[in-house]
Short mmCIF file of C-alpha atoms and ligand atoms in Angstrom, two decimals:
data_model
loop_
_atom_site.label_atom_id
_atom_site.label_comp_id
_atom_site.label_asym_id
_atom_site.label_seq_id
_atom_site.Cartn_x
_atom_site.Cartn_y
_atom_site.Cartn_z
CA MET A 138 71.06 -52.79 -9.95
CA THR A 139 69.31 -49.79 -11.40
CA PHE A 140 69.35 -46.56 -9.42
CA ASP A 141 65.44 -47.05 -8.90
CA GLN A 142 65.86 -50.18 -7.45
CA LEU A 143 68.60 -49.08 -5.28
CA LEU A 144 66.45 -46.35 -4.14
CA THR A 145 63.37 -48.66 -3.33
CA ALA A 146 65.73 -51.12 -1.48
CA THR A 147 67.03 -48.45 0.69
CA GLU A 148 64.01 -46.56 1.48
CA PRO A 149 62.98 -46.98 4.90
CA THR A 150 59.82 -49.11 5.35
CA PRO A 151 57.65 -48.19 8.28
CA PRO A 152 57.96 -50.57 11.03
CA LEU A 153 55.08 -53.09 11.43
CA MET A 154 55.09 -52.49 15.10
CA GLU A 155 55.89 -49.55 17.17
CA VAL A 156 55.68 -49.41 20.84
CA ARG A 157 55.57 -45.90 22.03
CA ASN A 158 56.66 -44.63 25.45
CA ILE A 159 54.75 -47.25 27.26
CA SER A 160 54.74 -46.65 31.22
CA LYS A 161 53.06 -48.60 33.54
CA SER A 162 52.25 -48.67 37.30
CA LEU A 163 51.32 -51.91 39.35
CA GLY A 164 50.51 -51.69 43.05
CA GLY A 165 51.53 -48.22 43.28
CA LYS A 166 54.98 -49.10 41.95
CA LEU A 167 56.24 -48.02 38.38
CA ILE A 168 56.96 -51.15 36.64
CA LEU A 169 57.57 -49.93 33.28
CA ASP A 170 59.25 -46.74 32.58
CA ASP A 171 58.90 -45.06 29.11
CA VAL A 172 59.53 -48.10 27.08
CA SER A 173 59.56 -47.71 23.28
CA LEU A 174 60.62 -50.18 20.68
CA SER A 175 59.94 -51.07 17.07
CA LEU A 176 59.51 -54.43 14.92
CA ASN A 177 59.99 -54.48 11.30
CA ARG A 178 58.06 -57.05 9.31
CA GLY A 179 59.95 -60.27 9.51
CA GLN A 180 62.27 -59.33 12.20
CA LEU A 181 62.68 -61.19 15.50
CA LYS A 182 64.06 -59.24 18.65
CA VAL A 183 64.91 -60.96 21.59
CA LEU A 184 64.17 -59.21 25.01
CA ILE A 185 66.34 -60.13 27.91
CA GLY A 186 66.61 -58.89 31.33
CA PRO A 187 66.84 -59.85 35.10
CA SER A 188 63.73 -61.39 36.89
CA GLY A 189 61.27 -58.55 37.73
CA SER A 190 62.49 -55.92 35.29
CA GLY A 191 59.19 -55.99 33.71
CA LYS A 192 59.52 -58.17 30.52
CA SER A 193 56.25 -60.05 31.08
CA THR A 194 54.46 -56.78 31.91
CA LEU A 195 55.73 -55.11 28.74
CA LEU A 196 54.35 -57.98 26.66
CA GLN A 197 50.95 -57.62 28.27
CA CYS A 198 50.87 -54.06 27.72
CA ILE A 199 51.78 -54.35 23.94
CA HIS A 200 49.00 -56.69 23.60
CA PHE A 201 46.74 -54.47 25.79
CA LEU A 202 45.94 -57.33 28.05
CA LEU A 203 47.19 -55.00 30.62
CA GLN A 204 46.14 -51.36 29.59
CA PRO A 205 49.25 -49.26 29.74
CA ASP A 206 49.12 -45.80 31.86
CA ARG A 207 50.72 -43.99 29.22
CA GLY A 208 51.97 -44.80 25.84
CA ASP A 209 50.74 -46.43 22.47
CA VAL A 210 51.23 -49.24 20.43
CA ILE A 211 50.88 -48.73 16.55
CA LEU A 212 50.40 -51.92 14.73
CA ASP A 213 50.25 -51.82 10.95
CA GLY A 214 49.71 -47.85 11.16
CA LYS A 215 46.82 -48.19 13.53
CA SER A 216 47.01 -47.20 17.07
CA ALA A 217 45.64 -49.50 19.81
CA TRP A 218 44.09 -46.38 21.79
CA GLU A 219 42.17 -45.18 18.81
CA MET A 220 40.27 -48.51 18.74
CA SER A 221 37.14 -48.51 20.51
CA HIS A 222 36.80 -50.67 23.33
CA PHE A 223 34.78 -53.38 21.12
CA ASN A 224 37.59 -53.35 18.61
CA ILE A 225 40.38 -54.00 21.01
CA CYS A 226 39.86 -57.63 20.93
CA SER A 227 40.12 -57.53 17.01
CA PHE A 228 43.65 -55.62 17.86
CA ARG A 229 44.48 -58.42 20.08
CA GLN A 230 43.72 -61.05 17.53
CA LYS A 231 46.18 -59.57 15.48
CA ILE A 232 48.78 -60.43 17.95
CA GLY A 233 49.75 -63.93 18.92
CA MET A 234 51.01 -64.74 22.34
CA ILE A 235 52.91 -67.61 23.75
CA PHE A 236 53.03 -68.16 27.63
CA GLN A 237 55.68 -69.81 29.85
CA ASP A 238 53.16 -72.02 31.33
CA PHE A 239 51.21 -72.79 28.05
CA ASN A 240 47.88 -71.70 29.25
CA LEU A 241 46.07 -74.36 26.92
CA PHE A 242 42.33 -74.67 27.51
CA ASP A 243 42.29 -77.96 29.81
CA HIS A 244 38.84 -79.25 28.50
CA LEU A 245 39.48 -79.27 24.96
CA THR A 246 41.66 -81.70 22.76
CA ALA A 247 44.87 -80.37 21.02
CA LEU A 248 42.70 -79.89 17.75
CA ASP A 249 40.03 -78.17 19.37
CA ASN A 250 42.36 -75.97 21.15
CA VAL A 251 43.68 -74.75 17.99
CA ALA A 252 40.28 -74.80 16.35
CA ILE A 253 38.23 -73.04 18.78
CA ALA A 254 39.46 -69.26 18.32
CA PRO A 255 39.14 -69.38 14.68
CA ARG A 256 35.57 -70.78 15.10
CA LYS A 257 34.27 -68.57 17.82
CA VAL A 258 36.17 -65.57 17.40
CA LYS A 259 36.61 -65.48 13.60
CA GLY A 260 33.52 -67.25 12.93
CA LEU A 261 35.19 -69.61 10.37
CA ARG A 262 32.94 -72.57 9.56
CA ARG A 263 33.65 -75.96 11.49
CA THR A 264 35.20 -77.96 8.62
CA GLU A 265 37.44 -74.85 7.60
CA ALA A 266 38.43 -74.25 11.13
CA TYR A 267 39.37 -77.94 11.58
CA GLN A 268 41.30 -78.03 8.26
CA ARG A 269 43.16 -75.03 9.28
CA ALA A 270 43.87 -76.82 12.87
CA LYS A 271 45.10 -79.71 11.40
CA GLU A 272 47.50 -78.01 9.11
CA GLU A 273 49.17 -75.89 11.92
CA LEU A 274 49.46 -79.07 14.43
CA ALA A 275 51.07 -80.79 11.35
CA ARG A 276 53.45 -77.90 11.05
CA VAL A 277 54.56 -78.30 14.71
CA GLY A 278 54.90 -82.09 14.31
CA LEU A 279 51.90 -83.11 16.32
CA SER A 280 49.68 -84.76 13.48
CA ASP A 281 49.61 -87.95 15.91
CA LYS A 282 48.12 -85.81 18.76
CA PHE A 283 44.82 -84.56 17.64
CA ASP A 284 42.66 -86.09 20.15
CA HIS A 285 44.85 -85.68 23.20
CA TYR A 286 43.72 -83.42 25.95
CA PRO A 287 46.52 -81.20 27.49
CA ALA A 288 46.92 -83.27 30.43
CA GLN A 289 48.12 -85.98 28.06
CA LEU A 290 50.84 -84.04 26.54
CA SER A 291 54.27 -83.38 27.46
CA GLY A 292 55.44 -79.84 28.15
CA GLY A 293 56.86 -79.48 24.76
CA GLN A 294 54.09 -80.91 22.86
CA LYS A 295 51.84 -78.45 24.99
CA GLN A 296 54.07 -75.56 23.79
CA ARG A 297 53.93 -76.76 20.19
CA VAL A 298 50.11 -76.81 20.68
CA SER A 299 49.90 -73.31 21.94
CA ILE A 300 52.15 -72.25 19.13
CA ALA A 301 49.90 -73.83 16.63
CA ARG A 302 46.80 -72.08 18.32
CA ALA A 303 48.27 -68.68 18.34
CA MET A 304 49.42 -69.35 14.37
CA ALA A 305 45.90 -70.53 13.54
CA MET A 306 44.52 -66.62 14.00
CA ASP A 307 47.17 -65.56 11.49
CA PRO A 308 48.71 -62.91 13.65
CA LYS A 309 51.02 -60.25 12.32
CA ILE A 310 53.22 -60.71 15.20
CA MET A 311 54.11 -62.99 17.72
CA LEU A 312 55.03 -62.29 21.49
CA LEU A 313 56.82 -65.14 23.13
CA ASP A 314 57.11 -64.87 27.01
CA GLU A 315 59.82 -67.37 28.18
CA PRO A 316 58.34 -70.23 25.94
CA THR A 317 61.10 -72.75 27.30
CA SER A 318 61.53 -71.85 30.68
CA ALA A 319 58.93 -74.43 32.09
CA LEU A 320 60.41 -77.22 30.21
CA ASP A 321 62.66 -80.03 31.04
CA PRO A 322 66.01 -79.52 29.41
CA GLU A 323 65.32 -82.36 26.72
CA LEU A 324 62.16 -80.89 25.62
CA ILE A 325 63.64 -77.34 24.90
CA GLY A 326 64.98 -78.24 21.69
CA GLU A 327 61.66 -79.30 20.15
CA VAL A 328 60.12 -76.09 20.76
CA LEU A 329 63.24 -74.00 19.87
CA ASN A 330 63.09 -75.76 16.42
CA VAL A 331 59.50 -74.58 15.82
CA ILE A 332 60.34 -71.11 16.78
CA ALA A 333 63.37 -71.04 14.52
CA VAL A 334 61.50 -72.33 11.52
CA LEU A 335 58.75 -69.45 12.26
CA ALA A 336 61.62 -67.04 12.25
CA LYS A 337 63.02 -68.24 9.07
CA GLY A 338 59.40 -68.41 7.60
CA GLY A 339 59.21 -64.57 7.98
CA MET A 340 57.19 -64.31 11.29
CA THR A 341 57.65 -61.01 12.97
CA MET A 342 58.43 -61.94 16.59
CA LEU A 343 59.33 -60.53 20.14
CA MET A 344 60.91 -63.04 22.44
CA VAL A 345 61.65 -63.00 25.94
CA THR A 346 64.11 -65.63 26.60
CA HIS A 347 67.12 -66.56 28.64
CA GLN A 348 68.39 -69.08 25.86
CA ILE A 349 70.99 -66.67 24.29
CA GLY A 350 72.99 -69.29 22.81
CA PHE A 351 69.78 -69.86 20.35
CA ALA A 352 68.79 -66.45 20.26
CA ARG A 353 71.98 -64.76 18.91
CA HIS A 354 71.98 -66.85 15.96
CA LEU A 355 68.35 -65.97 15.04
CA THR A 356 68.15 -62.28 15.94
CA ASP A 357 69.68 -59.11 14.60
CA GLU A 358 68.78 -57.38 17.80
CA ILE A 359 68.80 -57.71 21.43
CA ILE A 360 66.90 -55.51 23.73
CA PHE A 361 68.11 -55.43 27.58
CA MET A 362 65.73 -54.17 30.35
CA GLU A 363 66.42 -53.30 33.73
CA ALA A 364 64.00 -52.06 36.22
CA GLY A 365 61.32 -51.15 33.92
CA ARG A 366 63.41 -49.48 31.48
CA VAL A 367 65.19 -50.35 28.10
CA VAL A 368 68.79 -49.99 29.05
CA GLU A 369 70.64 -51.19 26.04
CA GLN A 370 69.68 -52.17 22.51
CA GLY A 371 71.90 -53.64 19.69
CA SER A 372 73.20 -56.22 17.65
CA PRO A 373 74.05 -59.43 19.39
CA LYS A 374 77.57 -59.24 17.82
CA PHE A 375 78.03 -55.76 19.37
CA LEU A 376 76.26 -56.33 22.67
CA LEU A 377 77.70 -59.97 23.24
CA ASP A 378 81.08 -59.68 21.84
CA ASP A 379 83.65 -61.15 24.35
CA ASN A 380 85.41 -57.89 25.02
CA SER A 381 82.26 -56.00 25.10
CA GLU A 382 81.75 -53.92 28.33
CA SER A 383 77.86 -53.83 27.91
CA ARG A 384 75.42 -54.49 30.69
CA THR A 385 73.92 -57.15 28.45
CA ALA A 386 77.24 -59.15 28.32
CA LEU A 387 77.62 -58.98 31.97
CA PHE A 388 73.93 -60.08 32.34
CA CYS A 389 74.46 -62.92 30.10
CA SER A 390 77.87 -63.98 31.48
CA HIS A 391 75.87 -64.41 34.53
CA LEU A 392 73.28 -66.51 33.07
CA THR A 393 75.80 -68.88 31.25
CA GLU A 394 77.54 -69.36 34.77
CA LEU A 395 74.26 -70.33 36.05
CA THR A 396 72.91 -72.72 33.32
CA GLY A 397 76.18 -73.55 31.83
CA ARG A 398 74.85 -72.79 28.33
CA MET B 135 -1.08 -104.34 50.04
CA LEU B 136 -2.99 -101.17 51.19
CA ALA B 137 -6.11 -103.08 51.77
CA PHE B 138 -5.80 -103.37 55.49
CA LEU B 139 -6.09 -99.56 55.56
CA ASP B 140 -9.48 -99.50 54.29
CA ILE B 141 -8.91 -97.18 51.54
CA PRO B 142 -9.16 -97.83 47.82
CA ILE B 143 -5.48 -99.07 46.63
CA VAL B 144 -5.41 -98.02 43.11
CA GLU B 145 -6.59 -94.28 43.73
CA SER B 146 -4.25 -93.97 46.85
CA VAL B 147 -1.21 -95.10 44.65
CA LEU B 148 -1.96 -92.56 41.84
CA TYR B 149 -2.52 -89.89 44.50
CA ILE B 150 0.90 -90.59 45.94
CA ILE B 151 2.41 -90.91 42.63
CA ARG B 152 0.87 -87.33 41.62
CA GLY B 153 2.53 -85.97 44.67
CA THR B 154 5.96 -87.60 43.88
CA GLY B 155 5.54 -85.58 40.65
CA TYR B 156 4.89 -82.41 42.61
CA THR B 157 8.06 -83.23 44.51
CA VAL B 158 10.12 -83.65 41.40
CA GLY B 159 8.72 -80.44 39.79
CA LEU B 160 9.82 -78.59 43.04
CA ILE B 161 13.17 -79.86 42.81
CA VAL B 162 13.79 -79.24 39.32
CA GLY B 163 12.44 -75.91 39.19
CA ALA B 164 14.32 -75.07 42.27
CA MET B 165 17.54 -76.42 41.31
CA ALA B 166 17.09 -74.66 37.74
CA THR B 167 16.37 -71.49 39.53
CA GLY B 168 19.33 -71.64 41.72
CA LEU B 169 21.44 -72.34 38.86
CA ILE B 170 20.31 -69.35 36.90
CA ILE B 171 20.95 -67.31 39.89
CA GLY B 172 24.08 -68.92 41.11
CA LEU B 173 26.04 -68.68 38.24
CA PRO B 174 26.05 -65.25 37.33
CA LEU B 175 26.18 -64.55 41.25
CA ALA B 176 29.52 -66.60 41.19
CA ALA B 177 30.97 -64.61 38.26
CA ILE B 178 30.12 -61.32 39.99
CA GLN B 179 31.91 -62.44 43.22
CA ILE B 180 34.82 -63.26 41.18
CA PHE B 181 35.10 -60.86 38.29
CA GLY B 182 32.68 -57.95 39.23
CA PRO B 183 33.54 -54.34 40.33
CA ARG B 184 33.65 -53.97 44.04
CA TRP B 185 29.95 -52.64 44.60
CA SER B 186 28.73 -55.61 42.92
CA LYS B 187 30.72 -58.20 44.74
CA ALA B 188 29.34 -56.60 48.03
CA LEU B 189 25.64 -56.83 46.72
CA ALA B 190 26.35 -60.79 45.81
CA ALA B 191 27.80 -61.14 49.16
CA LEU B 192 24.86 -59.71 50.72
CA TYR B 193 22.46 -61.99 48.80
CA VAL B 194 24.43 -65.12 49.87
CA TRP B 195 24.58 -63.89 53.40
CA PHE B 196 20.74 -63.09 53.64
CA PHE B 197 19.65 -66.24 51.98
CA ARG B 198 22.19 -68.41 53.90
CA GLY B 199 21.01 -66.92 57.06
CA ILE B 200 17.24 -67.61 57.24
CA PRO B 201 15.42 -70.95 57.59
CA ILE B 202 13.80 -71.91 54.65
CA ILE B 203 10.27 -72.34 56.43
CA VAL B 204 10.46 -68.58 57.42
CA LEU B 205 11.44 -67.53 54.07
CA LEU B 206 8.77 -69.53 52.50
CA PHE B 207 6.09 -67.71 54.50
CA LEU B 208 7.49 -64.38 54.03
CA PHE B 209 7.48 -65.02 50.23
CA TYR B 210 4.01 -66.59 49.95
CA PHE B 211 2.20 -63.95 52.35
CA GLY B 212 4.55 -61.16 51.70
CA VAL B 213 5.56 -61.07 48.08
CA PHE B 214 2.65 -62.99 46.70
CA GLY B 215 0.19 -61.45 48.61
CA PHE B 216 1.44 -58.01 47.58
CA ILE B 217 1.37 -59.04 43.95
CA GLU B 218 -2.31 -60.62 44.21
CA LYS B 219 -3.10 -57.26 45.99
CA LEU B 220 -1.78 -55.22 42.88
CA LEU B 221 -3.25 -57.34 40.36
CA LYS B 222 -6.70 -57.06 42.01
CA THR B 223 -6.38 -53.35 42.31
CA TYR B 224 -5.30 -52.80 38.55
CA SER B 225 -7.44 -55.54 36.86
CA GLY B 226 -10.15 -56.08 39.15
CA TYR B 227 -9.71 -59.70 39.19
CA ASN B 228 -8.95 -62.01 42.02
CA VAL B 229 -5.89 -64.00 41.12
CA ALA B 230 -4.97 -66.79 43.41
CA LEU B 231 -1.10 -67.31 42.69
CA PRO B 232 -0.47 -70.95 43.06
CA PRO B 233 1.42 -71.86 46.42
CA PHE B 234 3.61 -74.28 44.04
CA LEU B 235 5.29 -71.29 42.34
CA ALA B 236 5.92 -69.56 45.67
CA SER B 237 7.57 -72.60 46.98
CA VAL B 238 9.76 -73.21 43.74
CA THR B 239 10.82 -69.70 43.95
CA ALA B 240 11.79 -69.61 47.65
CA LEU B 241 13.56 -72.80 47.41
CA GLY B 242 15.45 -71.56 44.24
CA LEU B 243 16.38 -68.31 45.82
CA VAL B 244 18.14 -70.34 48.59
CA SER B 245 19.61 -72.66 46.42
CA GLY B 246 20.98 -69.89 44.31
CA ALA B 247 23.00 -68.66 47.22
CA TYR B 248 24.45 -72.11 47.87
CA GLN B 249 24.99 -72.75 44.32
CA SER B 250 26.74 -69.38 43.71
CA GLN B 251 29.40 -70.81 46.20
CA ILE B 252 29.75 -74.01 44.71
CA PHE B 253 30.49 -72.21 41.44
CA ARG B 254 32.71 -69.79 42.93
CA GLY B 255 34.83 -72.40 44.08
CA THR B 256 35.11 -74.55 40.70
CA ILE B 257 35.63 -71.16 38.76
CA LEU B 258 38.50 -70.25 41.22
CA SER B 259 40.09 -73.83 40.97
CA LEU B 260 40.35 -73.29 37.18
CA HIS B 261 43.97 -72.52 36.00
CA ARG B 262 43.76 -68.70 35.53
CA GLY B 263 46.11 -68.22 32.72
CA GLN B 264 43.56 -69.96 30.22
CA PHE B 265 41.67 -66.71 30.46
CA ILE B 266 44.49 -64.54 29.64
CA ALA B 267 45.16 -66.92 26.84
CA ALA B 268 41.60 -66.65 25.58
CA LYS B 269 41.85 -62.72 25.89
CA SER B 270 45.10 -62.81 23.65
CA LEU B 271 43.26 -64.74 21.18
CA GLY B 272 40.49 -62.08 20.82
CA PHE B 273 37.85 -63.63 22.94
CA SER B 274 35.46 -61.03 24.41
CA THR B 275 34.86 -61.45 28.07
CA ILE B 276 31.60 -63.29 27.34
CA GLY B 277 33.13 -65.47 24.77
CA THR B 278 35.57 -66.45 27.80
CA VAL B 279 32.80 -67.07 30.11
CA PHE B 280 30.80 -69.31 27.29
CA HIS B 281 33.61 -71.21 25.47
CA ILE B 282 36.34 -71.61 28.28
CA ILE B 283 34.98 -71.02 31.92
CA LEU B 284 31.62 -72.58 31.86
CA PRO B 285 32.37 -75.73 30.23
CA GLN B 286 34.97 -76.39 32.68
CA ALA B 287 33.21 -74.93 35.88
CA LEU B 288 30.08 -76.73 35.31
CA ARG B 289 31.83 -80.03 34.92
CA LEU B 290 33.71 -79.65 37.95
CA ALA B 291 30.43 -78.50 39.92
CA ILE B 292 28.73 -81.81 39.34
CA PRO B 293 29.77 -83.50 42.51
CA ALA B 294 28.89 -80.38 44.85
CA TRP B 295 25.76 -80.02 42.72
CA SER B 296 24.59 -83.66 43.46
CA ASN B 297 25.16 -82.92 47.07
CA GLU B 298 22.91 -79.59 46.81
CA TYR B 299 20.26 -81.67 44.90
CA SER B 300 20.06 -84.36 47.97
CA ILE B 301 19.80 -81.57 50.57
CA LEU B 302 17.57 -79.37 48.67
CA LEU B 303 15.11 -82.41 47.74
CA LYS B 304 14.75 -83.07 51.52
CA ASP B 305 14.04 -79.31 52.29
CA SER B 306 11.39 -79.35 49.53
CA ALA B 307 9.11 -81.29 52.23
CA VAL B 308 8.51 -77.89 53.89
CA ALA B 309 6.44 -76.80 50.74
CA TYR B 310 3.56 -78.98 52.11
CA LEU B 311 3.02 -76.01 54.71
CA LEU B 312 1.71 -73.70 51.87
CA GLY B 313 -0.67 -76.41 50.48
CA THR B 314 1.47 -77.61 47.75
CA MET B 315 0.29 -81.09 47.19
CA GLU B 316 3.65 -82.92 47.09
CA ILE B 317 4.72 -86.01 48.78
CA MET B 318 4.26 -84.80 52.33
CA ALA B 319 1.15 -83.03 52.00
CA ARG B 320 -0.39 -86.32 50.52
CA ILE B 321 0.93 -88.67 53.00
CA GLY B 322 -0.26 -86.15 55.67
CA HIS B 323 -3.59 -86.42 54.33
CA LEU B 324 -3.73 -90.17 54.03
CA VAL B 325 -2.41 -90.46 57.77
CA SER B 326 -5.46 -88.13 58.70
CA ILE B 327 -7.99 -90.60 57.12
CA THR B 328 -6.42 -93.86 58.35
CA HIS B 329 -4.61 -93.03 61.58
CA ARG B 330 -1.90 -95.24 60.49
CA HIS B 331 1.24 -93.03 61.25
CA VAL B 332 4.30 -95.38 61.04
CA PRO B 333 3.66 -97.20 57.36
CA PHE B 334 2.67 -94.05 55.84
CA TYR B 335 5.76 -92.00 57.06
CA LEU B 336 7.89 -95.07 56.20
CA LEU B 337 6.51 -94.92 52.73
CA ALA B 338 7.45 -91.21 52.63
CA GLY B 339 10.88 -91.93 53.75
CA LEU B 340 11.25 -94.55 51.29
CA LEU B 341 10.03 -92.29 48.34
CA TYR B 342 12.50 -89.57 49.38
CA PHE B 343 15.33 -92.11 49.55
CA LEU B 344 14.50 -93.33 46.16
CA LEU B 345 14.40 -89.88 44.55
CA THR B 346 17.80 -89.03 46.15
CA HIS B 347 19.41 -92.27 45.14
CA VAL B 348 18.14 -91.75 41.39
CA GLY B 349 19.42 -88.10 41.14
CA VAL B 350 22.53 -88.95 42.59
CA VAL B 351 22.94 -91.72 40.48
CA ALA B 352 22.23 -90.04 37.44
CA LEU B 353 24.50 -86.85 38.19
CA LYS B 354 27.35 -89.58 39.00
CA ALA B 355 26.77 -90.81 35.36
CA LEU B 356 26.61 -87.36 33.80
CA GLU B 357 30.00 -86.72 35.78
CA ARG B 358 31.44 -89.72 34.28
CA ARG B 359 30.29 -89.13 30.65
CA THR B 360 31.52 -85.52 30.82
CA ARG B 361 34.93 -86.24 32.65
CA ILE B 362 37.97 -84.71 30.65
CA PRO B 363 41.20 -86.13 31.48
CA GLY B 364 43.34 -84.11 33.68
CA LEU B 365 40.41 -81.75 34.54
CA GLY B 366 39.76 -81.95 38.23
CA ASN B 367 40.21 -84.95 40.42
CA ASP B 368 40.10 -88.36 38.32
CA PRO B 369 38.54 -90.62 40.88
CA GLN B 370 40.50 -93.77 39.31
CA GLU B 371 43.76 -91.77 40.61
CA VAL B 372 42.57 -90.96 43.89
N1 ATP C 161 49.56 -57.13 39.49
C1 ATP C 161 50.75 -56.70 40.15
N2 ATP C 161 50.78 -55.88 41.14
C2 ATP C 161 51.82 -55.44 41.62
N3 ATP C 161 53.02 -55.76 41.15
C3 ATP C 161 53.28 -56.35 40.11
C4 ATP C 161 52.09 -56.97 39.47
N4 ATP C 161 52.55 -57.85 38.39
C5 ATP C 161 53.66 -57.77 38.47
N5 ATP C 161 54.43 -57.03 39.39
C6 ATP C 161 55.56 -56.71 39.76
O1 ATP C 161 56.23 -56.06 38.46
C7 ATP C 161 57.44 -56.47 38.44
C8 ATP C 161 57.94 -56.89 36.98
O2 ATP C 161 57.04 -58.15 36.97
P1 ATP C 161 57.21 -58.96 35.46
O3 ATP C 161 56.50 -60.05 35.64
O4 ATP C 161 56.81 -58.03 34.22
O5 ATP C 161 59.00 -59.20 35.47
P2 ATP C 161 59.74 -60.17 34.34
O6 ATP C 161 60.96 -59.27 33.82
O7 ATP C 161 58.93 -60.68 33.49
O8 ATP C 161 60.26 -60.98 35.49
P3 ATP C 161 60.63 -62.84 35.12
O9 ATP C 161 61.99 -62.69 34.29
O10 ATP C 161 60.74 -63.11 36.79
O11 ATP C 161 59.41 -63.38 34.47
C9 ATP C 161 57.78 -57.38 39.41
O12 ATP C 161 58.67 -56.81 40.52
C10 ATP C 161 56.73 -57.89 39.87
O13 ATP C 161 56.67 -58.15 41.33
MG1 MG C 162 57.99 -62.92 33.19
#
């Protein structure tokens, strides 16, 4: 390796997304208290924490589905606050969101669920949008389910459709909010597989999950939240080591006791 | 058949058929007006800022609380009378606004109040997470309404809409009081010539019955054609 190559290799690249000092109150209660984090291109970070600690609220604030009271999100060098009200929709397009309970559009087939946003939001032509939708559904292993309505799909299949739907918009980042919590145990694997493939393919992701066993092999950083604050942040090896005294390790050991995983 | 009544048969039949046409026009116009008023009113009641919610509630409260017949007269003599006077003052012409228009508008205003409650119910019954998902994909509020909410809410509204149709159809009979030449006005006219009350009012009843039946069957067919598995109640499963 030449000196020049070494230089460019170690040069810090700016993070793809920076979440800066976000605070949010709901119903007069402080839910997020000065939360900051950043994601590099291709990185997967895992967000864990007890129920009610504000994980879902944080994801919604990052997406500007909920407007934070303070703080900013910088995506690809652009501040969300500096976008005009009109442009916030285009900011949201760059972020894909996967929900615990799928939130598929009930009146559309799997294919239309995936094709509708490319058609109606991005303005893609019908044939192009459907072509793309078929590719995305094939990638999540649902080539045989194009014409099925959400009510005719299993939970695992619904979640895979919702991943295909988000991916069809070419997001720069995916936010996943407990994507497997609503699934029967035997269906969790198929969804985790798809997420693992996305991660290996270089997708940048922030994922809330309690599947610690799965997560620690894919992620290089775990963020632990409690009562609206980031309490700990570090590599799974460091935080989850058997003799680690971290809060994260304690929390996860409780999880393992509960779920046996 | 009508020969015993001493009136020309063909002319009488045509006369009543034209009246049926007026009734159909009244109900179609009023249902459409009610739809145009009811949908945004429902959206306001759910998604609007607080002051607009209060206005929408006021509208519903007002139009559900007044008998249609009172509203009809108020509207015809009050609003239409006022407009006619204005037109006369500013254009110099004597314009007579058709009572048919007043009837359609009055019935439509009332139906709007009821239809807003129908759509409010169906929108609230939709799975809310879909709206957030649409937002997360970059849909604007209007885009969400048109591509996600309406296609579902309209489908689910068909059964209640069919109910509203059958009620409004019979309410439309009051339009004859303004001289709209619909079924009741014409039947009443024939009765006054022949003094045969029972056969003619039986005929009127039969006509309303048929119109109700045709509309309800058509809407049922529409419901079946547009049904989506898992959206709303599947009658086969109930
Ligand atoms: N609209 C709201 N108004 C008031 N409080 C709210 C609202 N939404 C959420 N909260 C509160 O905010 C807190 C954080 O909620 P959030 O859903 O972000 O937690 P979470 O970490 O995702 O929990 P879980 O693991 O159960 O999903 C909770 O105490 C919740 O009661
Ligand atoms: Mg949550």
